[in-house]
Structures are given as structure tokens and as C-alpha cells.
CSV table of C-alpha atoms in Angstrom, one decimal:
chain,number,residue,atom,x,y,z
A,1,UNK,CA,113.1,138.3,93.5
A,2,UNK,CA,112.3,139.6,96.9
A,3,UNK,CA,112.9,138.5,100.4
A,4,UNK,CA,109.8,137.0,101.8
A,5,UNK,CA,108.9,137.9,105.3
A,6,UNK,CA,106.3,135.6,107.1
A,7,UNK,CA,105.3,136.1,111.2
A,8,UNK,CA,106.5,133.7,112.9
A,9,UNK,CA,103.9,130.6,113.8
A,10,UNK,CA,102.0,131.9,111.0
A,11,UNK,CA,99.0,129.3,109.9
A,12,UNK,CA,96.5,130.6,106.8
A,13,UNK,CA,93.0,130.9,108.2
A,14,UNK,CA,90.4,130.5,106.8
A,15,UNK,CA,89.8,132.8,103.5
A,16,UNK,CA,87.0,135.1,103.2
A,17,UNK,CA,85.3,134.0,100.1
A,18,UNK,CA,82.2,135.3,98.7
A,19,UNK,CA,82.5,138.9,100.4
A,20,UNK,CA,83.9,141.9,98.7
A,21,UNK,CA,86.6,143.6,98.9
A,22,UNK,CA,86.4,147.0,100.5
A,23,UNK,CA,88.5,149.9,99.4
A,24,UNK,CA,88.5,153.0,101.3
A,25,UNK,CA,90.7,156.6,101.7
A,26,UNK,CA,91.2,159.8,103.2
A,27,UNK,CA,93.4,162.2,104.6
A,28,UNK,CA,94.4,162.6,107.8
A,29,UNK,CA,97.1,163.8,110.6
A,30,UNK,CA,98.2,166.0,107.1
A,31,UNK,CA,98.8,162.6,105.6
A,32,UNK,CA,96.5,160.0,104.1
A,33,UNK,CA,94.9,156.6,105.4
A,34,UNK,CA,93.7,153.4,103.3
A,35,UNK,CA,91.5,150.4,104.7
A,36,UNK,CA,91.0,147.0,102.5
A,37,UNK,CA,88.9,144.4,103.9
A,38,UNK,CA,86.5,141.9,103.1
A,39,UNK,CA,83.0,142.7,104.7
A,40,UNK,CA,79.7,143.1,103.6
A,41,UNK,CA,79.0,145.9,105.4
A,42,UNK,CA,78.2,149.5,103.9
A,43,UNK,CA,81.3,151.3,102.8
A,44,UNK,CA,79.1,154.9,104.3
A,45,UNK,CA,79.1,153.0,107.5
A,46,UNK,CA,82.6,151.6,106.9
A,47,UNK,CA,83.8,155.0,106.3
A,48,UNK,CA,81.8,157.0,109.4
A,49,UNK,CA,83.4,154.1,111.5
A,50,UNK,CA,86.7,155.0,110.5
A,51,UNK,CA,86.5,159.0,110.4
A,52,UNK,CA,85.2,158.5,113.9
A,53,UNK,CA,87.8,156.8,115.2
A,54,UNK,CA,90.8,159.1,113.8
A,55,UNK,CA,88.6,162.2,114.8
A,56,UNK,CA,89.3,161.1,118.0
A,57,UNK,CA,93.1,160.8,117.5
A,58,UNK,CA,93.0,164.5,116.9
A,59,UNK,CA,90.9,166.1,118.9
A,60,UNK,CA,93.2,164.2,121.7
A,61,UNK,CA,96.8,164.5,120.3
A,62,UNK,CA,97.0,167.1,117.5
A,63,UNK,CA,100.0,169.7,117.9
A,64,UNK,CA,98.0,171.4,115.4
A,65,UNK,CA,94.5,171.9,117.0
A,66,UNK,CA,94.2,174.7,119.9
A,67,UNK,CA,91.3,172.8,121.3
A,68,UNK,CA,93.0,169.8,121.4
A,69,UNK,CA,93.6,167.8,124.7
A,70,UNK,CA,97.3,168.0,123.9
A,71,UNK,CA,97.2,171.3,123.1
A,72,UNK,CA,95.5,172.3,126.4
A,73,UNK,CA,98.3,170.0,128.3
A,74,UNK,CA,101.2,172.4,126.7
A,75,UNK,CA,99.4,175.5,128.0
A,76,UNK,CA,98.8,174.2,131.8
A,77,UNK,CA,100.9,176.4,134.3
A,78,UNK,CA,103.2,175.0,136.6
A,79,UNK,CA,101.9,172.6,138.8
A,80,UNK,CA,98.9,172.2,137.2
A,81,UNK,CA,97.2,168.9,135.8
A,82,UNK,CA,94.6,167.3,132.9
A,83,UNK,CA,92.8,164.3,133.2
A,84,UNK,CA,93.0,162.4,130.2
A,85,UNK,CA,90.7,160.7,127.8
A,86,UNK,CA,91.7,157.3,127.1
A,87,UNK,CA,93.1,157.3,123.6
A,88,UNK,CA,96.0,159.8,125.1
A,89,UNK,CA,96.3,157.9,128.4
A,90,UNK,CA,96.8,154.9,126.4
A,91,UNK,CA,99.9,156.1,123.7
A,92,UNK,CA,101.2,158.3,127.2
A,93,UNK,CA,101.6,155.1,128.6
A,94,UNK,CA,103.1,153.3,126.1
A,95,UNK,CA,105.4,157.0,125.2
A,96,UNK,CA,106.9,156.9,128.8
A,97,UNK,CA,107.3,152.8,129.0
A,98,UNK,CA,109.4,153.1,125.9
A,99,UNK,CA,111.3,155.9,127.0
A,100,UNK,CA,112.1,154.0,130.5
A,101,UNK,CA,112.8,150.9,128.2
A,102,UNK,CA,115.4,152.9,125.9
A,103,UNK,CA,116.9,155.1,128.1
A,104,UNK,CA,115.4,158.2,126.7
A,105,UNK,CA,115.8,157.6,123.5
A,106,UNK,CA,112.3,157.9,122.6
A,107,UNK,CA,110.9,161.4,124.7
A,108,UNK,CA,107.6,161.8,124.6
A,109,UNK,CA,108.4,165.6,125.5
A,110,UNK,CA,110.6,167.2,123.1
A,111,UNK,CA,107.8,169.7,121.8
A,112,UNK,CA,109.7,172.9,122.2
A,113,UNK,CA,112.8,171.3,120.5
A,114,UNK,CA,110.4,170.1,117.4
A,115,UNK,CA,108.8,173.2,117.3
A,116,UNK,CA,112.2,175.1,117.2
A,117,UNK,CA,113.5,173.1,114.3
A,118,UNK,CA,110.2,173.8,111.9
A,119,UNK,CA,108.9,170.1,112.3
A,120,UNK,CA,106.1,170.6,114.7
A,121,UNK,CA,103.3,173.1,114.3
A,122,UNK,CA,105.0,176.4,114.4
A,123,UNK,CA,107.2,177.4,111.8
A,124,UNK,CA,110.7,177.4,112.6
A,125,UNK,CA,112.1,181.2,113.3
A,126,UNK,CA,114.9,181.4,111.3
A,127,UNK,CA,116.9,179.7,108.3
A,128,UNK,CA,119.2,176.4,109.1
A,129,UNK,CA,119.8,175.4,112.3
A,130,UNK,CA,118.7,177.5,115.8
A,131,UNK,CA,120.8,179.2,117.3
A,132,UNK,CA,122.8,176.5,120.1
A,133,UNK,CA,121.5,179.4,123.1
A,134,UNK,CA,117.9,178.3,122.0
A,135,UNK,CA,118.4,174.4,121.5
A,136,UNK,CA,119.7,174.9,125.2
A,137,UNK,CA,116.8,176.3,126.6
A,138,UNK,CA,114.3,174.4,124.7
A,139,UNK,CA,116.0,170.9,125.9
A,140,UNK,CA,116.1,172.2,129.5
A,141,UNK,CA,111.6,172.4,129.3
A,142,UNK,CA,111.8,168.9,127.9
A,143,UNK,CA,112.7,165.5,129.6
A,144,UNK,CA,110.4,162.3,129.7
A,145,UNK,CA,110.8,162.3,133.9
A,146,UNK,CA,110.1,165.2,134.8
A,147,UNK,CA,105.8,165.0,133.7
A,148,UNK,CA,103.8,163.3,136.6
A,149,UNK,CA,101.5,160.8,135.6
A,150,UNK,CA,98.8,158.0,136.9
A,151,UNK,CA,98.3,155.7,134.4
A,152,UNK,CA,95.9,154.6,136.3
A,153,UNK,CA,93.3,157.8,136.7
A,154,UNK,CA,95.0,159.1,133.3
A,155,UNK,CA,95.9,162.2,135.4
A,156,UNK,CA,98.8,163.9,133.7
A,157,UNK,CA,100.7,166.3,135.6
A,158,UNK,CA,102.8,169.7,134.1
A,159,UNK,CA,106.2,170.4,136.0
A,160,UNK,CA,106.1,174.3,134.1
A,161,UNK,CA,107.3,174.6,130.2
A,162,UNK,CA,106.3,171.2,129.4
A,163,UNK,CA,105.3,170.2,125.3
A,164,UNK,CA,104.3,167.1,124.5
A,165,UNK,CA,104.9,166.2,120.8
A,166,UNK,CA,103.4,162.8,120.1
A,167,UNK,CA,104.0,162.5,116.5
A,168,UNK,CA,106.2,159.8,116.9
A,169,UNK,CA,103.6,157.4,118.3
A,170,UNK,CA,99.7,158.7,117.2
A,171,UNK,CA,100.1,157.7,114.0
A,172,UNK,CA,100.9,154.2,114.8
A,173,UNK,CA,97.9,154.2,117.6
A,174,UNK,CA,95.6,155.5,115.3
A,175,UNK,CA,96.3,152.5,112.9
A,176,UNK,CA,95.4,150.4,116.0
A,177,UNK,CA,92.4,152.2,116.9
A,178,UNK,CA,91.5,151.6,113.3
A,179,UNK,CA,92.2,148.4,113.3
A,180,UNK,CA,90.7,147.3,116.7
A,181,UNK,CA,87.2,149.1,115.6
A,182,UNK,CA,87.2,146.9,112.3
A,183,UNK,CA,87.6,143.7,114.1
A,184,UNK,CA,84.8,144.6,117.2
A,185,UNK,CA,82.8,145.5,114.1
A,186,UNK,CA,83.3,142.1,112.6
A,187,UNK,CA,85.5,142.3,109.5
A,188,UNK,CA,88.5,139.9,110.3
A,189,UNK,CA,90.5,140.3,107.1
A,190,UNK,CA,91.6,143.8,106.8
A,191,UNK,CA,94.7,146.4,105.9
A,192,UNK,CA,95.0,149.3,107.7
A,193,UNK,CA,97.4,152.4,106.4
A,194,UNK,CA,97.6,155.9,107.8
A,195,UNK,CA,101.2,157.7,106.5
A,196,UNK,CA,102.6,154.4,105.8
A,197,UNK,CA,102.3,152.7,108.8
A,198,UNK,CA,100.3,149.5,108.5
A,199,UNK,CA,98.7,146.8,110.4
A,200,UNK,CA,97.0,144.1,108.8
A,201,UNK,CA,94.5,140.9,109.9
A,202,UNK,CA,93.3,138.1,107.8
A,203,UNK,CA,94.0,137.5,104.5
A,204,UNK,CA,92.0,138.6,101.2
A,205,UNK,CA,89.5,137.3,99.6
A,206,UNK,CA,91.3,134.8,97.5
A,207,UNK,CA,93.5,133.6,100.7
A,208,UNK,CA,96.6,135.4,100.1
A,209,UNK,CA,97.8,137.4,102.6
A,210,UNK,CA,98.2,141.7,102.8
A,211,UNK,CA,101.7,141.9,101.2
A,212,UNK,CA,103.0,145.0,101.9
A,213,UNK,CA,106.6,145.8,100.5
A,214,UNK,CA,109.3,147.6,102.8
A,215,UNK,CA,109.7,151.1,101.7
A,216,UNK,CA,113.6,151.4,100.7
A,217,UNK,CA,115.0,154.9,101.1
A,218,UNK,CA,116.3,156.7,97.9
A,219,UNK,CA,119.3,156.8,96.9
A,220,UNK,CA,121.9,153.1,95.8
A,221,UNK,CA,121.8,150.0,97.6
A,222,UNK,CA,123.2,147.4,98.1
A,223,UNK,CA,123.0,143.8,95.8
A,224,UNK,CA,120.0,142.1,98.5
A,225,UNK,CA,116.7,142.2,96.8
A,226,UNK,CA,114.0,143.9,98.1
A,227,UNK,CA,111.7,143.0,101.4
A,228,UNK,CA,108.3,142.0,101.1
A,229,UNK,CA,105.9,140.8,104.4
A,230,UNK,CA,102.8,139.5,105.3
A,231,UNK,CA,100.9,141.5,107.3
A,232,UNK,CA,98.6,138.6,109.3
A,233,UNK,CA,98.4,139.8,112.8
A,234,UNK,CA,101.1,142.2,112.6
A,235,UNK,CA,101.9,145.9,112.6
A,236,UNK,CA,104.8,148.0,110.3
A,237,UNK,CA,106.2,151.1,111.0
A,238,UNK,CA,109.0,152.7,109.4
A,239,UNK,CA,111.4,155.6,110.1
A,240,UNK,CA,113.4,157.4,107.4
A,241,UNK,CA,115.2,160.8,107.9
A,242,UNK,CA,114.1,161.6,104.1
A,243,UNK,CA,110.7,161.9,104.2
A,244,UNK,CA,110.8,165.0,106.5
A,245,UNK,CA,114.1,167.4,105.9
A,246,UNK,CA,115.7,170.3,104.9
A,247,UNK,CA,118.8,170.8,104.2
A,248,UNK,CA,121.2,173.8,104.9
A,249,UNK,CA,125.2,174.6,103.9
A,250,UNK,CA,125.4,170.9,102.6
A,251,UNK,CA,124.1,169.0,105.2
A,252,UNK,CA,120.8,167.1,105.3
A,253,UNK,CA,119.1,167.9,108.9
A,254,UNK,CA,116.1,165.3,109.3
A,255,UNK,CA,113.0,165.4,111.4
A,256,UNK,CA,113.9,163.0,114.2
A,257,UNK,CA,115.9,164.6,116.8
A,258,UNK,CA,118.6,163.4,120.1
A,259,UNK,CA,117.2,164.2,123.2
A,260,UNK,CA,120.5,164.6,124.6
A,261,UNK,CA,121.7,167.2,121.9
A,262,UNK,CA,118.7,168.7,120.8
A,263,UNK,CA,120.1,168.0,117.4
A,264,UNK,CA,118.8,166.0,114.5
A,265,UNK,CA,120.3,162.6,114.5
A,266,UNK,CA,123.3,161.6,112.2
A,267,UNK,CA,124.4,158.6,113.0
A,268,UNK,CA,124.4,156.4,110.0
A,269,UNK,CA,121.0,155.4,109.7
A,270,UNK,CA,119.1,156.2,106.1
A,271,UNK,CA,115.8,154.1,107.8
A,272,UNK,CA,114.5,151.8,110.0
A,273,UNK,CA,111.5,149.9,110.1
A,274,UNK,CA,110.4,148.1,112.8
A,275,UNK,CA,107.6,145.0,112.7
A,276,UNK,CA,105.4,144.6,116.0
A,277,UNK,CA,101.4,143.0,116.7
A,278,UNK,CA,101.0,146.6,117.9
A,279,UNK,CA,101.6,149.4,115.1
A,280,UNK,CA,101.8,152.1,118.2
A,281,UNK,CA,104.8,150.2,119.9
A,282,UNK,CA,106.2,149.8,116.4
A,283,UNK,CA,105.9,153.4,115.8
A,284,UNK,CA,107.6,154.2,118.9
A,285,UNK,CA,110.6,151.9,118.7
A,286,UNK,CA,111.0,153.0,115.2
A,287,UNK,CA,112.0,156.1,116.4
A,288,UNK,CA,113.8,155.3,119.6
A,289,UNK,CA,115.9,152.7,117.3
A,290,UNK,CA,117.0,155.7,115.2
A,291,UNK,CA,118.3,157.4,117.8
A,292,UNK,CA,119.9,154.9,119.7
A,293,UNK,CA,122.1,154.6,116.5
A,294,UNK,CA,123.0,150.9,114.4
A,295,UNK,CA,124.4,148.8,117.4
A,296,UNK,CA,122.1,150.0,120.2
A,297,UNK,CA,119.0,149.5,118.1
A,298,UNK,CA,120.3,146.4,117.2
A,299,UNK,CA,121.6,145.0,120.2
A,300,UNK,CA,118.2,145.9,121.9
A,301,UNK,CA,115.9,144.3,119.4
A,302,UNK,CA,118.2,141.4,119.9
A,303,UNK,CA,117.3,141.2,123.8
A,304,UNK,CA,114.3,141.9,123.3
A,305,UNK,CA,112.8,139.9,120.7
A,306,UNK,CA,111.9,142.6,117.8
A,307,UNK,CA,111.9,142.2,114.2
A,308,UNK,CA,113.9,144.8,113.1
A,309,UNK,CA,115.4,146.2,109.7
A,310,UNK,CA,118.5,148.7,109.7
A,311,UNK,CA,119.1,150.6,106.7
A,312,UNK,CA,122.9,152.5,107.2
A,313,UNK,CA,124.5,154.6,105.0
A,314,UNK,CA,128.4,154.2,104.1
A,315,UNK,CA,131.1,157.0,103.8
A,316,UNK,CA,131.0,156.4,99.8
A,317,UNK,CA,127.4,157.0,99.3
A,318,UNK,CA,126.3,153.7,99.2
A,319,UNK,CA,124.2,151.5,102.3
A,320,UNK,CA,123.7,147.9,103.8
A,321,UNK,CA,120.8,146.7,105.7
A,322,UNK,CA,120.8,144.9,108.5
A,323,UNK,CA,118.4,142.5,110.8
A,324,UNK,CA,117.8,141.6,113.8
A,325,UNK,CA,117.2,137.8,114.8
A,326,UNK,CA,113.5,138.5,115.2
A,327,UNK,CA,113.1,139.4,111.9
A,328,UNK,CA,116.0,137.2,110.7
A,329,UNK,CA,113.5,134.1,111.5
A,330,UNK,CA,110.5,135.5,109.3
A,331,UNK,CA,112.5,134.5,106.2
A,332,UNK,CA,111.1,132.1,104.0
């Protein structure tokens, strides 16, 4: 049996009888992307729709294109500014509101540090861990106050050594963007995926809703059953230190790194997932809650109203989960 998760205020619309349900894939961001959705419009134009709209993720935000927007920001010299397009002015925006919101936890700007551990576009230099002399200097380029931007021109200022890494947030944008196209284009019952991080709208064609199960980190746990939601109006993103890794002497180093240390976190937490109408704030927290550790991440979701989902592992190998209120009130 699972554990049934339904948004709060939730009422069934309407189901979308008669039309057919769409399937359609790709790859993406060097992950995948799935849409369902119940339209009668072409699955060529469906598709074009869709490959458009993450084309234009990339060419914005891609560590990994040189003739990216991002990519042109890293390079700027000192002093130097971009104006920038609105997809990256948007998830800039929302990057540097969460970081004021968490403290840092969530930097926008830890590029150089990414890079140096092997989890951004450039390999990393040398087996293990960096050396600590490197960690130091790559944290001193980075801090989420020190880039200058308007929000409201979108002109985005670089202080000198600067490297925006926005991995942590354009994947859940991109679902939005997705998303967003779908419904000005008419389909109102639809599932967006790109990596794993959803957002969903309607309900299918026989009027139940997008169920979407909880991705559970490998590994024992405990007695609860498993976490299932319906995705009507609402966005998942989940963080988990095991799908990006490596591990050296014994020790499992994982992708998401402390802005403070420069180090990647270890703190307890196996996974987090995080439930939010907007998949890029989800996306965002996600992270920010894993670094903030279990009673940060908790007591701020608590304050602030998020449905949130702690997965925390125990000194014998085994792990609880725990959930905030928000997400405490979308049991059925």
C-alpha cells in the first residue's frame, strides 16, 4: 500500500474524454524529457513545440555550450556586463531570491567549485578530492552577492572570476517552460518530465490524475510504505546525493556542494524532494534544503509553507523520512 499524496484544495476537473493520449520523448540537458497529454493536436507539431522550448534553455544556460549566454557571462572581464534574455533573467531571479531566502544555501555561483570537483563541464584535474589550496581559491571567485543584477532590464553584472552554474535550477524551469507552452497552446491535461523533475496539469483521459511515485534512494528503509502524488497543478523535484557521485578512500563524495566549505555535503540526508506549483522554485529548494541539513530544511519549510520530504540516513545503515506540515496535510 502506498501513501497517497493529494494538493491541498484539490477538486477533479473536468476529464478530457474523447481526445488521445499523447506520448512523447527525447533527450535533453544530457538527460531525457517525457510529455503525456491529451490533445488533438499533431504529435510533429507537439514535438517542434517542445524542442523549441528546451533549445532555448540551452542556448541560455548550458555550462556545456561555448556560445551559450551563460557561457559568455563566465568569460566577461571584470566590470563587465550581459543583458539577458528572458529565460535566464527569469531562473537568475528566482537563483538569487532563494539564496537571500536561505542564507546562501542555494548559490547560484559556485561554477568554479563544480567545475573543480568533475560535476560541471570540465573534467575534474585529478583523482578524489582537490587539493584544500584549490577549493580555497575557487570559493573566494564564487558568492551569490557579489554579481550585480537588475531584474528589471535583466542586465547582469561580472565582479571578475565569476561562474555561474545553474544546474540546480534549469532543469526545473525548463519543465515550466514546457509546461507553460502546452497550456498557451491549449492542452490542459498534461505531464511534463525532464531528469525526473515533473510538473503536471489536468488529469488523463479517463479522469484519474498523473500519479507520479516518489523516487526512494537505494539502499534499506524504513517500515513506511512508499509515496505516491497527484500531480494536478503542481511541480516535483527531487535531490539525491546518489544519482551523481564518486567515491574515493571509502567515502561517497556527491554532486551537491556547501557553499561555505566548498565541500560536498554530508550531513545525513540520502534525498530530498520537494513539491511546489512551480518545478523551478522546487528545483531550487531542493537543493538549498540539502544543504541546509535535516532541521534547517525542515524548520524552513515549516515557516514557510512547503511540502517537503526528508530522506536521512542513520549511523547503522539504515534511514527514516521525514515531512513537513505542508506535505503532512496532502495525506489521504
Amino acid at each position: 500500500m502506498n501513501q497517497v499524496l493529494i494538493p491541498t484544495g484539490f477538486a477533479p476537473p473536468v476529464p478530457p474524454r474523447g481526445l488521445p493520449l499523447r506520448q512523447l520523448q527525447g533527450a535533453t540537458m544530457g538527460t531525457t524529457w517525457s510529455v503525456r497529454c491529451a490533445t488533438t493536436i499533431d504529435p510533429a507539431r507537439l514535438r517542434a513545440g517542445i524542442v523549441a522550448q528546451l533549445e532555448r534553455v540551452t542556448a541560455e544556460m548550458s555550462g556545456w555550450r561555448a556560445d551559450s549566454d551563460l557561457y559568455r557571462f563566465n568569460r566577461l572581464p571584470a566590470g563587465a556586463s550581459l543583458r539577458l534574455p528572458e529565460g535566464f533573467r527569469r531562473v537568475l531571479a528566482c537563483a538569487l531570491e532563494t539564496a537571500a531566502a536561505t542564507d546562501g544555501a542555494f548559490d547560484p555561483t559556485l561554477g568554479a567549485l563544480v567545475d573543480l570537483w568533475g560535476f560541471g563541464a570540465q573534467p575534474a584535474e585529478t583523482e578524489g578530492p582537490p587539493p584544500e589550496t584549490r577549493i580555497a581559491a575557487a570559493r573566494a571567485c564564487a558568492g551569490w552577492r557579489r554579481i550585480g543584477f537588475d531584474a528589471a532590464t535583466g542586465e547582469a553584472w561580472q565582479p571578475g572570476g565569476l561562474a555561474l552554474d545553474l544546474s540546480g535550477i534549469a532543469k526545473g524551469f525548463a519543465v515550466d517552460l514546457v509546461a507553460e507552452w502546452l497550456l498557451a497552446a491549449g492542452v490542459r491535461d498534461c505531464l511534463v518530465e525532464i531528469g525526473g523533475e515533473l510538473r503536471g496539469h489536468g488529469v488523463k483521459p479517463d479522469g484519474s490524475p498523473w500519479w507520479v511515485g516518489i523516487e526512494s534512494p537505494p539502499g534499506p528503509r524504513d517500515a513506511s510504505p512508499p509515496f505516491v502524488v497527484a500531480l494536478h497543478g503542481l511541480a516535483m523535484a527531487s535531490s539525491g546525493e546518489y544519482r551523481r557521485c564518486f567515491h574515493h578512500a571509502g567515502r561517497l563524495y556527491g554532486h551537491t556542494l556547501d557553499p561555505l566549505s566548498g565541500q560536498p555535503i554530508d550531513n545525513g540526508i540520502a534525498a530530498i524532494t520537494v513539491l511546489h506549483p512551480s518545478c523551478m522554485q522546487a528545483d531550487a529548494l531542493a537543493t538549498a534544503f540539502a544543504v541546509m541539513g535535516p532541521a534547517k530544511a525542515l524548520d524552513h519549510a515549516r515557516h514557510r509553507g512547503i511540502a517537503a520530504l526528508l530522506v536521512l540516513r542513520d549511523g547503522s545503515g539504515g534511514r527514516s523520512e521525514h515531512v513537513s506540515p505542508a506535505l503532512a496535510a496532502m495525506l489521504d
